[in-house]
Coordinates of C-alpha atoms in Angstrom, one line a residue:
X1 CA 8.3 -25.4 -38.8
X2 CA 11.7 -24.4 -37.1
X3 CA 11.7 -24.1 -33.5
X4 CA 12.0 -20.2 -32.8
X5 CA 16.1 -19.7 -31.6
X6 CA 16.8 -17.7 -27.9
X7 CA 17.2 -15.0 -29.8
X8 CA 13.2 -15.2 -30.7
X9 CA 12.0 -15.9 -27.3
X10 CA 10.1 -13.6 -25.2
X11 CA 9.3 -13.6 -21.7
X12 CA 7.6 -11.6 -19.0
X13 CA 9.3 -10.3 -16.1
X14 CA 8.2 -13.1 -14.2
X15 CA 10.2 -15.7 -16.1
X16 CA 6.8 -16.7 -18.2
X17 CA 7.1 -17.2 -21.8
X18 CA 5.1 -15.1 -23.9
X19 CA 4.5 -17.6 -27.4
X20 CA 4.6 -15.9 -30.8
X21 CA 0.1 -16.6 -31.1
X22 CA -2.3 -17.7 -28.6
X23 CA -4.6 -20.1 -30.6
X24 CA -8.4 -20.6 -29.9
X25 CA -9.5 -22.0 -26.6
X26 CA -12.3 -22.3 -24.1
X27 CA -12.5 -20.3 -21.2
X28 CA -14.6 -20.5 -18.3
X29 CA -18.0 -18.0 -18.9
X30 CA -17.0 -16.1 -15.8
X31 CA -19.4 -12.8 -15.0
X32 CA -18.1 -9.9 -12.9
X33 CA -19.5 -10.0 -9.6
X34 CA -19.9 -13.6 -9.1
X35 CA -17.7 -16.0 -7.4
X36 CA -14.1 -16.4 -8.0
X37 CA -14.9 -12.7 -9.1
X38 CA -11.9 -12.9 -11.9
X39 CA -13.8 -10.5 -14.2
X40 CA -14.5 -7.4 -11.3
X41 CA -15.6 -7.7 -7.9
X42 CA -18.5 -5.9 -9.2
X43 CA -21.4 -6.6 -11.7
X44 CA -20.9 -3.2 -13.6
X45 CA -17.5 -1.9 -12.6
X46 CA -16.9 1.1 -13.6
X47 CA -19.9 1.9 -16.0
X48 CA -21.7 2.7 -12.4
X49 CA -18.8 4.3 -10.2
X50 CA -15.2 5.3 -11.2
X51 CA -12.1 3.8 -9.2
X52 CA -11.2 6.2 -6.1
X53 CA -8.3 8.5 -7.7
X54 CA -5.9 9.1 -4.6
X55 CA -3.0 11.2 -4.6
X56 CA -0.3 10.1 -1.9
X57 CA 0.8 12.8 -0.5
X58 CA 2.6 14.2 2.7
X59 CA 5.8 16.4 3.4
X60 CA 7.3 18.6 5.8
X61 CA 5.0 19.5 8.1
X62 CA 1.2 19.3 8.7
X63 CA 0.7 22.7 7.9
X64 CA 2.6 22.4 4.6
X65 CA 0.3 18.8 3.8
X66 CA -2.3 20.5 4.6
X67 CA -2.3 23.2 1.8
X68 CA -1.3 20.5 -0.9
X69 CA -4.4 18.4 0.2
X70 CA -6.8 21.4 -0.4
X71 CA -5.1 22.0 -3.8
X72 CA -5.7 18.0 -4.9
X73 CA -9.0 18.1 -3.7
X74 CA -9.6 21.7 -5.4
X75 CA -8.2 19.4 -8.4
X76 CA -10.3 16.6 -8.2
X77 CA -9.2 14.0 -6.1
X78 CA -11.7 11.7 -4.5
X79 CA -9.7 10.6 -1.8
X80 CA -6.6 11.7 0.5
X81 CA -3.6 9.5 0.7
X82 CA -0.8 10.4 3.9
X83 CA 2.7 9.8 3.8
X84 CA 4.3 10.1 6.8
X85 CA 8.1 10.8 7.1
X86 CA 10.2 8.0 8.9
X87 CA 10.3 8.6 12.1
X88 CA 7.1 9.0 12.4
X89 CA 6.6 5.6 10.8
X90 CA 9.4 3.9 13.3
X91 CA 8.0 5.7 16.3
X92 CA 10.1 7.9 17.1
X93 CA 9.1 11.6 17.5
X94 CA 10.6 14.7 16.0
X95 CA 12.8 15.6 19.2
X96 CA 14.4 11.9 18.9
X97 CA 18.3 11.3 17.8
X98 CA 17.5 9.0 15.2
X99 CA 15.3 11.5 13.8
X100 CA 17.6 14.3 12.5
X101 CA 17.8 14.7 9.0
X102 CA 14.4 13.0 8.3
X103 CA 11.9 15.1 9.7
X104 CA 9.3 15.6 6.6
X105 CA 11.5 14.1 3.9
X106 CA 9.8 11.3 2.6
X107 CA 6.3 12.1 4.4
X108 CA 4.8 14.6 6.8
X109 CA 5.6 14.7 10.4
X110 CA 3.2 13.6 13.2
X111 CA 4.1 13.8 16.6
X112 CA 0.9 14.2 18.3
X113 CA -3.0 14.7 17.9
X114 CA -2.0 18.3 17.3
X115 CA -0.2 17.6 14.1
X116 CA -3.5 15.8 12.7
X117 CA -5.9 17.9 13.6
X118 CA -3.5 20.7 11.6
X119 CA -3.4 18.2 8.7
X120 CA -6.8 17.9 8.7
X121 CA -7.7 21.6 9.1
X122 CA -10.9 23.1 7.1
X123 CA -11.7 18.9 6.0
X124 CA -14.0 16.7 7.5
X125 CA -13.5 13.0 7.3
X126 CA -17.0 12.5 7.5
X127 CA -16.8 13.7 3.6
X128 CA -13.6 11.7 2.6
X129 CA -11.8 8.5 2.5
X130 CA -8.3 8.7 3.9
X131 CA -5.9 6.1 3.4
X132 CA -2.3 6.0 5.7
X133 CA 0.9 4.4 4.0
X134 CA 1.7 3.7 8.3
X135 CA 2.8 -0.3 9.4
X136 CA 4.3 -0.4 12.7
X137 CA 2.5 2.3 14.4
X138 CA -0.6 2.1 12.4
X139 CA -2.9 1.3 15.4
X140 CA -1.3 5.2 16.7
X141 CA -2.0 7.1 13.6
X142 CA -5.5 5.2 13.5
X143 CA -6.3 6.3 17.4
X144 CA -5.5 10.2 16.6
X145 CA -7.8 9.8 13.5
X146 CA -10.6 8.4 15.6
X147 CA -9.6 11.0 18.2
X148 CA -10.0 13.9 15.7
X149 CA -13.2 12.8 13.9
X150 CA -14.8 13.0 17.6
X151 CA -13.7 16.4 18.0
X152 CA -14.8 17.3 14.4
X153 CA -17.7 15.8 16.1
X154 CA -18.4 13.1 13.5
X155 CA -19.7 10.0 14.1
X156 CA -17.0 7.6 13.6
X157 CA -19.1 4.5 12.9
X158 CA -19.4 6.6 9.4
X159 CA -15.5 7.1 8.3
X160 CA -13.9 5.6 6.1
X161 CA -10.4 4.9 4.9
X162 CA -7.6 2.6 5.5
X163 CA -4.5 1.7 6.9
X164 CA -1.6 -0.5 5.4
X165 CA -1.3 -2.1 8.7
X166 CA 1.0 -5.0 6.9
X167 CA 3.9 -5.6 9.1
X168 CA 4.7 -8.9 7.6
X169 CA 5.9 -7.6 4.7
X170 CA 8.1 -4.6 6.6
X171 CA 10.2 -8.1 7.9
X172 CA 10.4 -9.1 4.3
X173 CA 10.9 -6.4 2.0
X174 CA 11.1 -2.5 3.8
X175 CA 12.4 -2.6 6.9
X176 CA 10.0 0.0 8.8
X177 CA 9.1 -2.7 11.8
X178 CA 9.2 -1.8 15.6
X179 CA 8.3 -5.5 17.3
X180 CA 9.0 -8.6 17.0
X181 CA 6.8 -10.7 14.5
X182 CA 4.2 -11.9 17.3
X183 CA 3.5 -8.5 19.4
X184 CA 2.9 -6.9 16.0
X185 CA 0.8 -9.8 14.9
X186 CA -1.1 -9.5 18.0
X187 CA -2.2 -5.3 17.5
X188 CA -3.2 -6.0 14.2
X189 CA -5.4 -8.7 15.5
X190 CA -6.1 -6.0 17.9
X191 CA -7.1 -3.4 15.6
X192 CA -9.4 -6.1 13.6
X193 CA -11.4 -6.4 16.8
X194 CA -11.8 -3.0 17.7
X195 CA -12.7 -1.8 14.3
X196 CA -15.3 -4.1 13.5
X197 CA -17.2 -3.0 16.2
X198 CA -16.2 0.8 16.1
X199 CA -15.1 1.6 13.2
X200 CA -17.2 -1.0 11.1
X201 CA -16.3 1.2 7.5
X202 CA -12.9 1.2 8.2
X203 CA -10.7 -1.1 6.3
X204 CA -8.2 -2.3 9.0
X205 CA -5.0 -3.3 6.8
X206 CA -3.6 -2.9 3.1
X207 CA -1.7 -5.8 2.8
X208 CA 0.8 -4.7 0.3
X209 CA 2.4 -6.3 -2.4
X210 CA 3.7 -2.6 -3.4
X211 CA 6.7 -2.3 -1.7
X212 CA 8.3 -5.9 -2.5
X213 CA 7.9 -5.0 -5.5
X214 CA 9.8 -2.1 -5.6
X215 CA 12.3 -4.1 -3.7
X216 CA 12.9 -6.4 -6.8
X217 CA 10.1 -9.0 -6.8
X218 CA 8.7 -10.1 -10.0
X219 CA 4.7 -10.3 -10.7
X220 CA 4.2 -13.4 -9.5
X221 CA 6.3 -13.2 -6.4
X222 CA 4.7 -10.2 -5.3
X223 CA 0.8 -11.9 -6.2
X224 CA 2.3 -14.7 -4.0
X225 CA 3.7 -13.2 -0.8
X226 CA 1.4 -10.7 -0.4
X227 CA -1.4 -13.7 0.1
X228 CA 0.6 -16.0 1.9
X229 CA 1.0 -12.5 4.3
X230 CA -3.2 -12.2 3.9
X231 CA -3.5 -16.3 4.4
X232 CA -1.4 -15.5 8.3
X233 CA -3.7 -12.4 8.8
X234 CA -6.6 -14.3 8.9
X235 CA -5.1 -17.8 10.4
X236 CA -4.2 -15.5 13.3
X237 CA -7.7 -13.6 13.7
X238 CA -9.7 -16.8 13.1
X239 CA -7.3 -18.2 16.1
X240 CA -8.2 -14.9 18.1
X241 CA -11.5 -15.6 17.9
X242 CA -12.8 -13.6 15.4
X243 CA -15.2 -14.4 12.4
X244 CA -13.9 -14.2 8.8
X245 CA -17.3 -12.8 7.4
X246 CA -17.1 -9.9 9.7
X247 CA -12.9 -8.8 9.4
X248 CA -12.5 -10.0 6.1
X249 CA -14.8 -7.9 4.6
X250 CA -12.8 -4.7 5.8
X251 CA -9.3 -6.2 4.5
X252 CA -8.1 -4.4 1.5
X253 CA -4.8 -5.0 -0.9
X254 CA -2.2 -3.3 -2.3
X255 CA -0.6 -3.7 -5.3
X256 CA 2.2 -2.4 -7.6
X257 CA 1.3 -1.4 -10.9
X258 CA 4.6 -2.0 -13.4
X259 CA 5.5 -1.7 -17.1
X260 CA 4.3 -5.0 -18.7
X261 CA 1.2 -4.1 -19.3
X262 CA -0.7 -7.7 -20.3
X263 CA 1.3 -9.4 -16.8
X264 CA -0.2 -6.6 -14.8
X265 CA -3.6 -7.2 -16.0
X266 CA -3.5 -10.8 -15.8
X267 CA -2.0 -10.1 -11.6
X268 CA -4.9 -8.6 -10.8
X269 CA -7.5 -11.3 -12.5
X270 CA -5.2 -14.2 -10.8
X271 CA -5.1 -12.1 -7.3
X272 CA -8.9 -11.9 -7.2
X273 CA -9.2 -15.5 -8.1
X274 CA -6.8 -17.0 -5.8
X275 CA -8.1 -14.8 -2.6
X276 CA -11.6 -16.1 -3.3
X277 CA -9.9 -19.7 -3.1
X278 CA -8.0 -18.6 -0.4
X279 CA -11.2 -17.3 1.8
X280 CA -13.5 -20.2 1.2
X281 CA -11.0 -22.9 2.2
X282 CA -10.3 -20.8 5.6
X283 CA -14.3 -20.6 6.3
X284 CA -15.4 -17.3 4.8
X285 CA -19.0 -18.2 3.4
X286 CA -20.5 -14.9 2.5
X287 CA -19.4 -13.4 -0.8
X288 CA -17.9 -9.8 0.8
X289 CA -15.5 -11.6 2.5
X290 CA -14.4 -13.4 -0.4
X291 CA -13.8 -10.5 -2.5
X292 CA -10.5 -9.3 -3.4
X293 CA -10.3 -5.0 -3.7
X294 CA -7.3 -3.4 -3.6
X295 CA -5.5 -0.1 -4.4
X296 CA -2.8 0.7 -6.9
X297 CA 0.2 2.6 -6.7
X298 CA 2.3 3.0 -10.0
X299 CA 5.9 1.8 -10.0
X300 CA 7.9 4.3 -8.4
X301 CA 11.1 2.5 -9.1
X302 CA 10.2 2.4 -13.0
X303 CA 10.5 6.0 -12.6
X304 CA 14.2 7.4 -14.1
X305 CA 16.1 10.5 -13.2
X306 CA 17.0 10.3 -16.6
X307 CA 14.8 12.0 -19.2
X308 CA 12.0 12.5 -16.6
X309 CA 9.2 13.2 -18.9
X310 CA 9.6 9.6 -20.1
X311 CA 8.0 9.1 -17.0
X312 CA 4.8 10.5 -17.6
X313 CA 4.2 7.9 -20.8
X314 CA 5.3 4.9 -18.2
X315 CA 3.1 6.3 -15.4
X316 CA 0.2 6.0 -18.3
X317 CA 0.6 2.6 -19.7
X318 CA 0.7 1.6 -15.7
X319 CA -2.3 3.3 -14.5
X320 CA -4.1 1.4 -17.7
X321 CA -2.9 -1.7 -16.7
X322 CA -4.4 -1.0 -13.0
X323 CA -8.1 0.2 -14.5
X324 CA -8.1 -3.0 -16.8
X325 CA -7.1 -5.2 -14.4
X326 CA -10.3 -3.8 -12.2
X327 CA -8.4 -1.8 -9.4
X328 CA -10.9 0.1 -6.6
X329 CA -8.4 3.2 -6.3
X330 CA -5.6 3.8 -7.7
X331 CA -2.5 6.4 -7.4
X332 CA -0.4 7.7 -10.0
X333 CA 3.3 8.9 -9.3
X334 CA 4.3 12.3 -10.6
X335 CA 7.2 12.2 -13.5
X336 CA 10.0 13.9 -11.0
X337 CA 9.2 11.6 -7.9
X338 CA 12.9 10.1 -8.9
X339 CA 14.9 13.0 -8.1
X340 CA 12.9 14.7 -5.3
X341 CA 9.2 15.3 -3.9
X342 CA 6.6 15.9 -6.5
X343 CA 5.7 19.5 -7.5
X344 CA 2.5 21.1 -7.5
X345 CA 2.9 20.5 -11.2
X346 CA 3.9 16.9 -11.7
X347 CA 1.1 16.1 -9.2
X348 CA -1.9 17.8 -11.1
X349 CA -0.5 15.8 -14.4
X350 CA -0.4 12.7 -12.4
X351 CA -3.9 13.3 -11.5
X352 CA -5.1 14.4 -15.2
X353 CA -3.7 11.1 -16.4
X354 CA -6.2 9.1 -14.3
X355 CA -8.8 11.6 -15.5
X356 CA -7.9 11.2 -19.0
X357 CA -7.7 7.4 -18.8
X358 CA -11.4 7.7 -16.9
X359 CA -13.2 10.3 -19.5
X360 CA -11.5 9.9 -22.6
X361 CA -10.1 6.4 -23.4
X362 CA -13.4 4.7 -23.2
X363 CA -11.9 2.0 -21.5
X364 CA -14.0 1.9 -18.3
X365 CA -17.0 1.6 -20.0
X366 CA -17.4 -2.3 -20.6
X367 CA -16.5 -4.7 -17.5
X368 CA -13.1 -6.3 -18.0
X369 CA -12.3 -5.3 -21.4
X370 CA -9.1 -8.0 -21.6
X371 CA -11.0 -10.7 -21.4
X372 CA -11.6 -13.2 -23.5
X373 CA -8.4 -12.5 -25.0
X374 CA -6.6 -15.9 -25.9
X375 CA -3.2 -14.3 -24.5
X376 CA -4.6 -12.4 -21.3
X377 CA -6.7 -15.1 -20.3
X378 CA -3.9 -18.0 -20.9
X379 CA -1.6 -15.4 -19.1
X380 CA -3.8 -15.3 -16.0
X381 CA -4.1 -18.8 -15.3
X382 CA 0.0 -18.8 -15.8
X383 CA 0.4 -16.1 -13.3
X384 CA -1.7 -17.8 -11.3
X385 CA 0.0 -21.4 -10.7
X386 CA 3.4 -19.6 -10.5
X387 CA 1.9 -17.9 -7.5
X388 CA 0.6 -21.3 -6.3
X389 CA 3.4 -22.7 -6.6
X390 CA 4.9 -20.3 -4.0
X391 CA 2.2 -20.6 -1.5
X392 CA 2.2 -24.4 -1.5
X393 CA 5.7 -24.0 -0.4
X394 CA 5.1 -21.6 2.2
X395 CA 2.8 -23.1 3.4
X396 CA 5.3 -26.3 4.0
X397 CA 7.4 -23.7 6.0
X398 CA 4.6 -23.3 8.1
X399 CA 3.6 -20.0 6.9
X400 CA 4.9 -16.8 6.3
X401 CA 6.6 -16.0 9.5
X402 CA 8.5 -18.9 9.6
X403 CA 9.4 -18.1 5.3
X404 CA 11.0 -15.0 7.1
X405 CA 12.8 -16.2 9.5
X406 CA 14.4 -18.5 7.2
X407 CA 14.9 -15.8 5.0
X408 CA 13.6 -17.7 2.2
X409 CA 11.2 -14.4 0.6
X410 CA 14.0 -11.9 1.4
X411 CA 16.3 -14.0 -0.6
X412 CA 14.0 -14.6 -3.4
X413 CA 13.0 -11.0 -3.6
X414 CA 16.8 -10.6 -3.5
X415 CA 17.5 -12.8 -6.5
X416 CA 15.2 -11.0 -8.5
X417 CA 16.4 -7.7 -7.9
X418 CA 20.0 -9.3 -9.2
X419 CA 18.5 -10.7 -12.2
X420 CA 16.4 -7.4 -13.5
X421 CA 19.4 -4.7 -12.9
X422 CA 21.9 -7.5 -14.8
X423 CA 20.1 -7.5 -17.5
X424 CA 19.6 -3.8 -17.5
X425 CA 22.9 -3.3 -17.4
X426 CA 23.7 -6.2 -20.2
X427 CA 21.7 -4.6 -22.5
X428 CA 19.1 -7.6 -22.1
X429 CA 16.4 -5.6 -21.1
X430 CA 15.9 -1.6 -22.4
X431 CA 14.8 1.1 -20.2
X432 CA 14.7 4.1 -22.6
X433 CA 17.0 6.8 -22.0
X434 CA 19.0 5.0 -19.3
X435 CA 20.6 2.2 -21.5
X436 CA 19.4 2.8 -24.8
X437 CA 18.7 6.4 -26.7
X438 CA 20.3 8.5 -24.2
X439 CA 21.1 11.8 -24.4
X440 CA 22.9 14.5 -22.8
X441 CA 20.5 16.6 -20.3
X442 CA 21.1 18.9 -17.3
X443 CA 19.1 17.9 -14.1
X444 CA 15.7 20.3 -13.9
X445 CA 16.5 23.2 -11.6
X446 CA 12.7 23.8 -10.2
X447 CA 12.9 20.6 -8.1
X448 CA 11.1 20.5 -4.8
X449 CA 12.8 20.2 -1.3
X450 CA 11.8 19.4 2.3
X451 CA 14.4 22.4 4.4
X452 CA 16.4 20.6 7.4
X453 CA 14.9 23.7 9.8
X454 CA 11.9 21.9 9.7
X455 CA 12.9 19.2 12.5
X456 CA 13.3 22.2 14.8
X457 CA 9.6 23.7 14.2
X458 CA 8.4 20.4 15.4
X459 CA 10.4 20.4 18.3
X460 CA 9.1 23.9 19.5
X461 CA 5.5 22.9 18.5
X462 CA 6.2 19.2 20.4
X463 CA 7.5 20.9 23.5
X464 CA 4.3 23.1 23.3
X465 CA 1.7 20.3 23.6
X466 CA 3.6 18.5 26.2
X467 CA 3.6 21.7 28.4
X468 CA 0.1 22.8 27.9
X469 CA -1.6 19.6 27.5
X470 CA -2.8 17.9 31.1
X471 CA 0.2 15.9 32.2
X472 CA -1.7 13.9 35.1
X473 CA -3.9 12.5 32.4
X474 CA -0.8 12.0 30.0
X475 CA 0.7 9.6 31.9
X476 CA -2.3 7.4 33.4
X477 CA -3.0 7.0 29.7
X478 CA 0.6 5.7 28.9
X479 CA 0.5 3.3 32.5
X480 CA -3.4 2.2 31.4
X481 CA -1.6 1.2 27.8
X482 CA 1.4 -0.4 29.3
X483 CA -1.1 -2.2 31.4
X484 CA -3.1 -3.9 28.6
X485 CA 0.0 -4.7 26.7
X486 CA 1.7 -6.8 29.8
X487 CA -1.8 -8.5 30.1
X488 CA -4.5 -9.8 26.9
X489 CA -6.7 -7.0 26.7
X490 CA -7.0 -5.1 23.6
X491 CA -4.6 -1.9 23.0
X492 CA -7.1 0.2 21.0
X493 CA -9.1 1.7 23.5
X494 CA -6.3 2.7 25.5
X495 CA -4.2 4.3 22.0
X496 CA -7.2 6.3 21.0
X497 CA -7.5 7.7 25.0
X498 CA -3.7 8.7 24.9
X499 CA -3.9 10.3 21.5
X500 CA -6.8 12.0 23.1
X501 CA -4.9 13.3 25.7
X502 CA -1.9 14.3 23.6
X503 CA 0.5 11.5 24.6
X504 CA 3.0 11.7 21.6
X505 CA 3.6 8.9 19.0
X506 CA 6.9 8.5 20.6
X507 CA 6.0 8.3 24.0
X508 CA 3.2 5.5 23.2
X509 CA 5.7 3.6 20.9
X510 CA 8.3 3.7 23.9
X511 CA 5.7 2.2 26.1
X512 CA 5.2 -0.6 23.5
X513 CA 8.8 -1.0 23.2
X514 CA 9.3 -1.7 27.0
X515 CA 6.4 -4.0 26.9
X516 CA 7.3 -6.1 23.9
X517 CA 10.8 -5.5 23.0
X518 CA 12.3 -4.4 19.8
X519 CA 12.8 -6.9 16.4
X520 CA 16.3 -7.6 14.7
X521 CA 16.7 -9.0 11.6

C-alpha cells in the first residue's frame, strides 16, 4: 500500500498526526474516580450533578453588573463569574491617569468595598459560587469579598468560589502583573495560608492555561505550562511550610476550550493524568489533592467579527469538547463577544447552549463517553508525552520562573501564534467565513457599549467613600499592611482590615508597590 502523499496528511493543532484508522489496542481498565482519575475525577460524573454553568460577566459599573447578574441567575446560571476592567486588575483606581479610557471596558470597575457590596446587592454569597478572572491584585478583590460576606453576615468558613490568582502566567502570556516574580509568588503563598484556615471552601488560585492560549499556544503547550506554573505553586508552598493535602485540595485549573474537538477531549484526560503524577511525586498522599478539576472558558479568539452567528455553532462543538472531556464548570462566550461586550441576548443563547448540551444531547449521562475509543484514547497518551516533553525541559531550566526570564514560553507561545495565522492566511487552514465562503455583510448595528462618562461616576462615588469613610482608621490599615510586607508576616489579615475600612484598591496596591517594587519585562 502507497504511503499517503503531504497532501493526505492530517494533523492537530498541536503538530500531532492524526492517521487515516486507529486499529485495535489495549488500554488500561481505568474507572472514574480512582487514581490517575483519566476517566472523571468522580465515580458518576455527571449522571449525579451537572458541571457549574458560569457566565463571565462584568462591565461598566457595579450597578450596571449588578442587574446583568440578577438577569443570568433569573436565567439559570449556577454560578457568578466577575470581570473586572483593567485598572482594576493592574491596581490602579478609577481616579488614576493610566486609567482613562478603560474604566468598565473589558470588566466592571472596583475601587473600593463600596463597589462590591453594590455588585453584590440583593445576593448572598452564602447561596452562590463566585469566581474572579483577578491575578495581581487577587488577594484585594478576595479581602473585600471576605469583608462583604461578614457584613451580609455570613459565615465565611461557608463561601465558596475562586480566584485565578495565577501570576506566573500574566509574565508569560497577558501582561496584567504588578511585582516582580518573587513578592507575587510570596502573596499567593500568602493567600494559600490564610485561606486554608479561613476560608477552607475557597479555592485559592485558577491556574490558567486560558489565556496562553488565546495568545497563540497550541494544546499541548498550554496542558504544559499551565503545570509546570502548578508544579512552582506548590514547590513554593511546600517550601513555605505548608502541607500539600491541605492547599492542594483548594487549587483549581483553567482551561481553554478550542475547535478540535477530539485534541480538546484528549487535553483534559492527559491534564488529569499528569497532575495526579505531578502531586504524588511532590508528597500529596490523599486522593483530593491529587485531583485535577478545572473550569472551561470557550475560545474567545475562535470567535470572528465576520459572520458572527458562525460563532454560535463553534461555541457548541467547544462547550461539547469541555463536558466530554469532564470539565467541573464551564463558560460559554456569546457569538458577538468579537466586536463588543455581549448582549443580553447573545448571553442567554450562550447559556441555552450549555443547557441544551446538558438536557438534550444525552451526552452527560454515561461517565467519559470518548473512551475507549482507539483514536481518543491513543490521542491522549500523545498529548500527554508532548506535554512531558515540555516539563522535562522546564524543569532543566530550573522551573518556570527561570523559563520566563529566559523568555523560552513567551517565545514558544510566540511561534505558535506565527505558525496558526500563516497558515490562515495561506489557505492551509479554513476558518469559515474569514478565508473561505465569505460573503459580503454589514457589521450588526445593536452592538453593546461601555460610555467613556463612566470613569467620571466612579470618581465622584471614589471621592465619596474617601470623605465619609473614617480616615484615622484608613491609614493605620495601609501602615499595618506596609508593615507586614517590609517584614514575613502574612498580608491577608491586614488586606481584608483595609478593605474593611474602605482603603481603595489603589491605595493598597500603591502600598505594595513601595514595598516590593514594580516588574519589567
Amino acid at each position: 500500500m502507497a504511503e499517503p502523499t503531504e497532501e493526505h496528511k492530517f494533523f492537530t493543532d498541536s503538530g500531532i498526526e492524526i492517521k487515516r484508522v486507529y486499529p485495535k489496542q489495549d488500554f488500561a481498565d481505568e474507572q472514574p474516580g480512582q487514581y490517575p482519575y483519566t476517566r472523571g475525577v468522580h465515580p458518576d460524573m455527571y449522571r449525579s450533578k451537572l458541571w457549574t454553568m458560569r457566565q463571565y460577566a462584568g462591565f461598566s459599573t457595579a450597578e450596571e453588573s449588578n442587574k446583568r447578574y440578577h438577569y443570568l441567575l433569573k436565567n439559570g446560571t449556577t454560578g457568578l463569574s466577575v470581570a473586572f476592567d483593567l485598572p482594576t486588575q493592574m491596581g490602579y483606581d478609577s481616579d488614576h491617569d493610566l486609567a482613562e479610557g478603560e474604566v468598565g471596558k473589558s470588566g466592571v470597575a472596583i475601587d473600593t468595598l463600596r463597589d462590591m457590596e453594590i455588585l453584590f446587592d440583593g445576593i448572598k454569597l452564602e447561596d452562590v459560587s463566585t469566581s474572579m478572572t483577578i491575578n495581581s491584585t487577587a488577594s484585594i478583590l478576595l479581602g473585600m469579598y471576605i469583608a462583604l460576606a461578614r457584613k451580609q453576615g455570613a459565615d465565611i468558613k461557608k463561601i465558596s468560589g475562586t480566584i485565578q490568582n495565577d501570576i506566573l502566567k500574566e509574565y508569560a502570556a497577558r501582561g496584567t502583573y504588578i511585582y516582580p516574580p518573587v513578592p507575587s509568588m510570596r502573596i499567593i503563598t500568602d493567600i494559600f495560608e490564610y485561606c486554608s484556615k479561613e476560608v477552607p471552601k475557597w479555592n485559592t488560585i485558577s491556574i490558567s492555561g486560558y489565556h496562553m492560549r488565546e495568545a497563540g499556544a497550541t494544546a499541548v503547550q498550554e496542558l504544559a505550562f499551565t503545570l509546570a506554573n502548578a508544579r512552582e505553586y506548590c514547590q513554593a508552598a511546600i517550601k513555605k511550610g505548608l502541607d500539600i493535602n491541605v492547599f492542594a485540595k483548594r487549587i483549581s485549573f483553567f482551561f481553554n476550550a478550542h475547535n478540535n474537538l477530539f485534541e480538546e477531549v484528549a487535553k483534559f484526560r492527559a491534564a488529569r493524568r499528569m497532575w495526579a503524577e505531578i502531586t504524588k511525586k511532590l508528597g500529596a498522599t490523599e486522593p483530593q489533592a491529587q485531583m485535577l478539576r478545572f473550569h472551561t472558558q470557550t475560545a474567545g479568539s475562535t470567535l470572528t467579527a465576520q459572520q458572527p452567528m458562525n460563532n454560535i455553532v463553534r461555541v457548541t462543538i467547544q462547550a461539547l469538547s469541555a463536558v466530554m472531556g469532564g470539565t467541573q464548570s464551564l463558560h460559554t462566550n456569546g457569538f458577538d463577544e468579537a466586536l463588543a461586550l455581549p448582549t443580553e441576548e447573545a448571553a442567554r443563547i450562550a447559556l441555552r447552549t450549555q443547557q441544551v448540551v446538558a438536557y438534550e444531547s444525552g451526552v452527560p449521562q454515561t461517565v467519559d463517553p470518548l473512551a475507549g475509543s482507539y483514536f481518543v484514547e491513543s490521542l491522549t497518551n500523545e498529548v500527554e508525552k508532548a506535554a512531558w516533553d515540555y516539563l522535562d525541559k522546564i524543569e532543566k531550566m530550573g522551573g518556570t520562573v527561570k523559563a520566563i526570564e529566559k523568555s523560552y514560553i513567551q517565545n514558544e507561545i510566540a511561534a505558535s501564534a506565527y505558525q496558526y495565522q500563516d497558515d490562515i492566511e495561506k489557505g492551509k487552514k479554513v476558518i469559515v467565513g474569514v478565508n473561505k465562503f465569505e460573503v459580503e455583510e454589514k457589521q450588526p448595528d445593536n452592538l453593546f457599549r461601555v460610555d467613556d462618562s463612566i470613569r467620571q461616576y466612579q470618581i465622584d462615588k471614589l471621592k465619596k467613600v474617601k470623605a465619609e469613610r473614617d480616615n484615622e482608621k484608613a491609614k493605620a490599615s495601609l501602615a499595618k499592611l506596609e508593615k507586614n510586607a517590609k517584614e514575613d508576616t502574612n498580608l491577608m489579615p491586614a488586606i481584608v482590615e483595609a478593605c474593611e475600612n474602605y482603603v481603595s484598591l489603589g491605595e493598597i496596591s500603591d502600598t505594595l508597590r513601595k514595598v516590593f517594587g514594580v516588574y519589567k519585562s
